[in-house]
Short mmCIF file of C-alpha atoms in Angstrom, two decimals:
data_model
loop_
_atom_site.label_atom_id
_atom_site.label_comp_id
_atom_site.label_asym_id
_atom_site.label_seq_id
_atom_site.Cartn_x
_atom_site.Cartn_y
_atom_site.Cartn_z
CA ARG A 74 0.04 0.02 -0.05
CA HIS A 75 2.98 2.39 0.18
CA PRO A 76 5.52 3.60 -2.55
CA THR A 77 8.21 1.04 -2.78
CA ALA A 78 11.54 1.03 -4.88
CA LEU A 79 13.17 -2.16 -5.44
CA VAL A 80 16.74 -2.35 -6.36
CA VAL A 81 17.91 -5.92 -7.85
CA PHE A 82 21.34 -7.00 -8.18
CA SER A 83 22.88 -10.02 -9.73
CA TYR A 84 23.71 -13.00 -7.38
CA PRO A 85 25.76 -16.24 -7.66
CA ALA A 86 24.17 -19.35 -8.91
CA TRP A 87 23.65 -22.13 -6.61
CA GLY A 88 26.69 -23.87 -5.82
CA ALA A 89 28.83 -21.39 -7.41
CA THR A 90 32.02 -20.02 -5.61
CA GLY A 91 31.37 -16.91 -3.86
CA GLY A 92 27.85 -17.90 -2.58
CA LEU A 93 28.88 -17.15 1.20
CA SER A 94 30.32 -13.80 0.44
CA ALA A 95 27.36 -12.65 -1.60
CA ALA A 96 25.02 -14.05 1.27
CA LEU A 97 27.17 -12.22 3.81
CA GLY A 98 27.11 -9.08 1.62
CA GLY A 99 23.36 -9.41 1.45
CA ARG A 100 22.91 -9.50 5.27
CA LEU A 101 25.21 -6.66 5.84
CA LEU A 102 23.26 -4.58 3.31
CA ALA A 103 19.97 -5.45 5.16
CA ASP A 104 21.54 -4.38 8.42
CA ALA A 105 22.43 -1.16 6.85
CA LEU A 106 19.26 -0.53 5.32
CA GLU A 107 17.68 -1.24 8.84
CA GLY A 108 19.87 1.61 10.04
CA ALA A 109 18.61 4.15 7.22
CA ALA A 110 14.83 3.16 8.30
CA GLN A 111 15.71 4.33 11.81
CA ALA A 112 17.65 7.57 10.73
CA LYS A 113 15.24 8.71 7.96
CA PRO A 114 11.80 9.02 9.03
CA TRP A 115 10.50 9.02 5.31
CA ILE A 116 11.52 5.30 4.97
CA LEU A 117 8.93 3.21 6.47
CA ASP A 118 10.37 -0.42 6.10
CA THR A 119 13.49 -1.87 4.26
CA GLY A 120 14.32 -5.63 3.56
CA VAL A 121 16.77 -7.84 1.28
CA MET A 122 16.18 -10.90 -0.10
CA VAL A 123 17.16 -13.86 -2.60
CA LEU A 124 14.56 -14.19 -5.40
CA GLY A 125 14.73 -16.65 -8.65
CA GLY A 126 15.63 -20.07 -9.50
CA PRO A 127 18.95 -21.88 -8.54
CA ARG A 128 20.67 -20.98 -12.08
CA ALA A 129 19.54 -17.49 -12.14
CA PRO A 130 19.05 -15.81 -8.73
CA VAL A 131 18.98 -11.97 -7.88
CA LEU A 132 19.42 -10.24 -4.63
CA ALA A 133 16.57 -7.77 -4.12
CA ALA A 134 16.61 -4.66 -1.85
CA VAL A 135 13.15 -3.40 -1.03
CA VAL A 136 12.41 0.08 0.52
CA GLU A 137 9.07 1.42 1.39
CA VAL A 138 8.65 5.28 1.49
CA THR A 139 5.81 7.53 2.82
CA ARG A 140 5.50 9.43 -0.55
CA ALA A 141 5.93 8.69 -4.28
CA ASP A 142 8.43 11.47 -4.67
CA ARG A 143 10.80 9.81 -2.39
CA LEU A 144 11.24 6.77 -4.50
CA ARG A 145 14.29 7.87 -6.32
CA ALA A 146 16.05 8.93 -3.21
CA ALA A 147 15.36 5.44 -1.72
CA ALA A 148 16.87 3.83 -4.45
CA ASP A 149 19.98 6.13 -4.17
CA GLU A 150 20.19 5.22 -0.28
CA VAL A 151 20.48 1.64 -1.22
CA PHE A 152 23.48 2.36 -3.71
CA ALA A 153 24.99 4.79 -0.83
CA ARG A 154 24.58 2.06 1.92
CA ALA A 155 26.05 -0.54 -0.16
CA GLY A 156 29.15 1.31 -1.25
CA ARG A 157 29.94 1.83 2.46
CA LEU A 158 30.01 -1.88 2.99
CA LEU A 159 33.79 -1.60 1.78
CA ASN A 160 34.52 0.21 4.85
CA GLN A 161 33.41 -2.82 6.88
CA THR A 162 36.41 -4.81 8.19
CA ASN A 163 36.60 -8.66 9.56
CA PHE A 164 36.14 -7.27 12.88
CA ASP A 165 33.01 -5.32 12.00
CA VAL A 166 31.26 -8.35 10.53
CA THR A 167 31.83 -11.10 12.97
CA GLY A 168 28.26 -11.26 14.09
CA ALA A 169 26.84 -11.26 10.61
CA GLU A 170 29.30 -13.55 9.42
CA ALA A 171 28.57 -16.08 12.24
CA GLY A 172 24.93 -15.68 11.41
CA VAL A 173 25.29 -16.58 7.68
CA ILE A 174 27.79 -19.61 8.64
CA LEU A 175 25.01 -21.11 11.15
CA ASP A 176 22.50 -20.78 8.53
CA ARG A 177 24.61 -22.83 6.21
CA MET A 178 25.21 -25.26 9.03
CA VAL A 179 21.51 -25.57 9.95
CA ALA A 180 20.64 -26.12 6.19
CA TRP A 181 23.50 -28.91 5.73
CA ASP A 182 22.29 -30.58 8.93
CA ASP A 183 18.64 -30.67 8.17
CA LEU A 184 17.90 -34.43 7.72
CA ALA A 185 14.69 -33.99 5.79
CA ALA A 186 16.15 -31.57 3.09
CA ARG A 187 19.55 -33.07 2.90
CA GLY A 188 18.60 -35.30 -0.29
CA SER A 189 17.53 -32.34 -2.20
CA TRP A 190 20.43 -30.28 -1.38
CA ILE A 191 22.88 -32.93 -2.37
CA ALA A 192 20.91 -33.61 -5.65
CA ASP A 193 21.33 -29.90 -6.17
CA TYR A 194 24.88 -29.86 -5.71
CA LEU A 195 25.58 -32.34 -8.06
CA GLN A 196 23.21 -30.72 -10.77
CA TYR A 197 24.37 -27.13 -10.30
CA ALA A 198 27.72 -26.88 -8.32
CA ASP A 199 30.91 -26.14 -10.50
CA HIS A 200 33.22 -27.67 -8.02
CA ARG A 201 33.91 -30.93 -6.03
CA TRP A 202 34.08 -29.01 -2.57
CA PHE A 203 30.39 -29.17 -1.58
CA MET A 204 29.88 -27.26 1.60
CA LEU A 205 33.53 -27.26 2.20
CA ASP A 206 33.88 -24.55 -0.50
CA ASP A 207 31.71 -22.19 1.82
CA LEU A 208 33.62 -23.05 4.95
CA ARG A 209 36.97 -22.03 2.90
CA THR A 210 35.35 -18.69 1.98
CA ALA A 211 34.54 -18.05 5.61
CA ALA A 212 38.13 -18.93 6.78
CA GLU A 213 39.35 -16.41 4.30
CA GLY A 214 37.42 -13.35 5.67
CA TRP A 215 35.27 -10.50 4.51
CA ASP A 216 38.34 -8.54 3.70
CA ARG A 217 39.20 -11.15 1.22
CA HIS A 218 36.03 -10.79 -0.71
CA LYS A 219 34.21 -7.67 0.00
CA ALA A 220 35.68 -5.64 -3.10
CA GLU A 221 33.97 -8.25 -5.46
CA VAL A 222 30.68 -8.30 -3.59
CA VAL A 223 30.26 -4.54 -3.22
CA ALA A 224 31.26 -4.21 -7.00
CA GLY A 225 28.21 -6.22 -7.99
CA MET A 226 26.16 -3.62 -6.13
CA ARG A 227 27.07 -0.65 -8.18
CA PRO A 228 24.30 1.07 -10.16
CA ASP A 229 25.54 -0.06 -13.41
CA HIS A 230 24.94 -3.54 -12.41
CA ALA A 231 21.58 -2.96 -11.04
CA ARG A 232 17.84 -2.63 -12.04
CA VAL A 233 15.93 -0.27 -10.24
CA ILE A 234 11.93 -0.77 -10.14
CA LEU A 235 9.74 2.15 -8.55
CA LEU A 236 6.33 1.16 -7.52
CA GLU A 237 3.60 3.63 -7.02
CA PRO A 238 0.34 2.43 -5.60
CA GLY A 239 -3.05 3.84 -6.73
CA ASP A 240 -6.39 4.37 -4.97
CA GLN A 241 -8.26 1.55 -6.65
CA VAL A 242 -7.17 -2.06 -7.37
CA GLY A 243 -4.97 -2.02 -10.48
CA ALA A 244 -4.65 1.63 -10.59
CA GLY A 245 -1.05 1.52 -9.45
CA ARG A 246 2.04 2.22 -11.61
CA VAL A 247 5.36 0.68 -12.19
CA VAL A 248 8.23 2.91 -13.15
CA ASP A 249 11.23 1.16 -14.50
CA ALA A 250 14.22 3.36 -13.59
CA ARG A 251 16.72 1.41 -15.37
CA ALA A 252 20.21 2.26 -14.64
CA PRO A 253 22.85 2.96 -17.36
CA GLY A 254 24.81 -0.06 -18.64
CA SER A 255 24.02 -3.70 -19.00
CA HIS A 256 23.37 -6.55 -16.55
CA ASP A 257 26.14 -8.99 -16.25
CA LEU A 258 23.84 -11.99 -15.50
CA ALA A 259 24.05 -14.62 -18.33
CA PRO A 260 20.76 -16.74 -17.97
CA TRP A 261 21.72 -20.70 -18.11
CA ARG A 262 20.88 -22.11 -21.33
CA SER A 263 21.78 -25.76 -22.87
CA ALA A 264 21.21 -26.83 -26.32
CA VAL A 265 18.50 -29.81 -26.76
CA ASP A 266 19.17 -32.45 -29.25
CA PRO A 267 16.04 -34.71 -29.60
CA ALA A 268 18.21 -37.55 -31.18
CA GLU A 269 20.11 -37.58 -27.57
CA ALA A 270 17.21 -39.53 -26.18
CA GLU A 271 17.78 -42.57 -28.58
CA ARG A 272 21.57 -42.50 -28.58
CA ALA A 273 23.46 -44.94 -26.25
CA LEU A 274 25.51 -43.55 -23.56
CA PRO A 275 29.23 -44.57 -23.54
CA LEU A 276 30.30 -46.47 -20.37
CA ALA A 277 32.65 -44.76 -18.36
CA SER A 278 35.92 -46.63 -17.81
CA ALA A 279 35.90 -48.67 -14.67
CA LEU A 280 37.33 -46.67 -11.57
CA ALA A 281 40.29 -48.40 -9.70
CA PRO A 282 39.23 -49.82 -6.50
CA VAL A 283 40.34 -48.14 -3.59
CA PRO A 284 42.71 -49.97 -1.23
CA VAL A 285 41.30 -50.71 2.20
CA GLU A 286 43.91 -50.66 4.99
CA ARG A 287 42.93 -52.92 7.90
CA TYR A 288 44.56 -52.75 11.35
CA GLN A 289 43.50 -53.14 15.05
CA LEU A 290 43.93 -50.55 17.73
CA GLY A 291 45.19 -51.33 21.28
CA ASN A 292 41.62 -51.46 22.65
CA GLY A 293 40.76 -54.34 20.28
CA LEU A 294 38.86 -51.98 17.96
CA GLU A 295 39.28 -53.25 14.43
CA VAL A 296 39.66 -50.40 11.86
CA ALA A 297 39.18 -50.47 8.05
CA LEU A 298 40.55 -47.54 6.07
CA ALA A 299 39.80 -46.54 2.61
CA PHE A 300 41.63 -43.50 1.79
CA ASP A 301 40.63 -41.70 -1.47
CA GLN A 302 42.73 -38.45 -2.46
CA ALA A 303 39.99 -37.47 -5.09
CA SER A 304 37.36 -36.77 -2.32
CA PRO A 305 37.28 -34.09 0.14
CA LEU A 306 34.66 -35.77 2.43
CA VAL A 307 35.15 -37.86 5.32
CA ASP A 308 32.85 -40.50 6.18
CA VAL A 309 33.20 -42.46 9.59
CA ARG A 310 30.93 -45.26 10.78
CA VAL A 311 30.93 -47.50 13.59
CA VAL A 312 29.76 -51.07 13.36
CA PHE A 313 29.17 -53.18 16.61
CA PRO A 314 29.08 -57.01 16.06
CA VAL A 315 25.82 -57.78 17.77
CA GLY A 316 22.61 -58.99 16.90
CA THR A 317 21.35 -61.67 14.45
CA ALA A 318 21.31 -59.96 11.22
#
């Protein structure tokens, strides 16, 4: 019901390197816009959210204002607050970074969603690190990645949509205040060959078996170790020789 400015930025695709840094940048921008709402009485509410599918998501900053003539000022406020994120240091973002990492850990630990998470990783990710890529980014810190994240929040990398509500349903107006320059988001497309459905798939060459090293600890525990240098994951299982199965 209020005039609203939407500023839309590009965002890394699901599983792409840089996803955690972009998520942290989005959270920091949300905190900065919340401060703007407290400092400027003409700003009623703000929010930052990720919209779109796994291959072409966007980061949207939303600012509700009291009057329609404040809409362009609201969009300018988003760009100004985004630019100030360059002044944030590792120490300044400790709390926000901890929140982003905790969100990632909770998602990884969600048993009900784990199957779809793994399926999305296999389909969309461009690396073999799974969640370790995010942890590596977190260890490098905000100072290492902030320039790249904030560069993606410049006006020439954004789209601005100004919404003016009307007195009646359907009487509102959308003003597309498109910033100069072109968006750097390239939608994912893959050529489709109908004959591919009838074509036999070549069999992959057999993988060399991973050697299993067996030894016994001093307490009698038998250990079977299969060390695979090609995998960054560690899987530990404990088997008790009891029961009738």
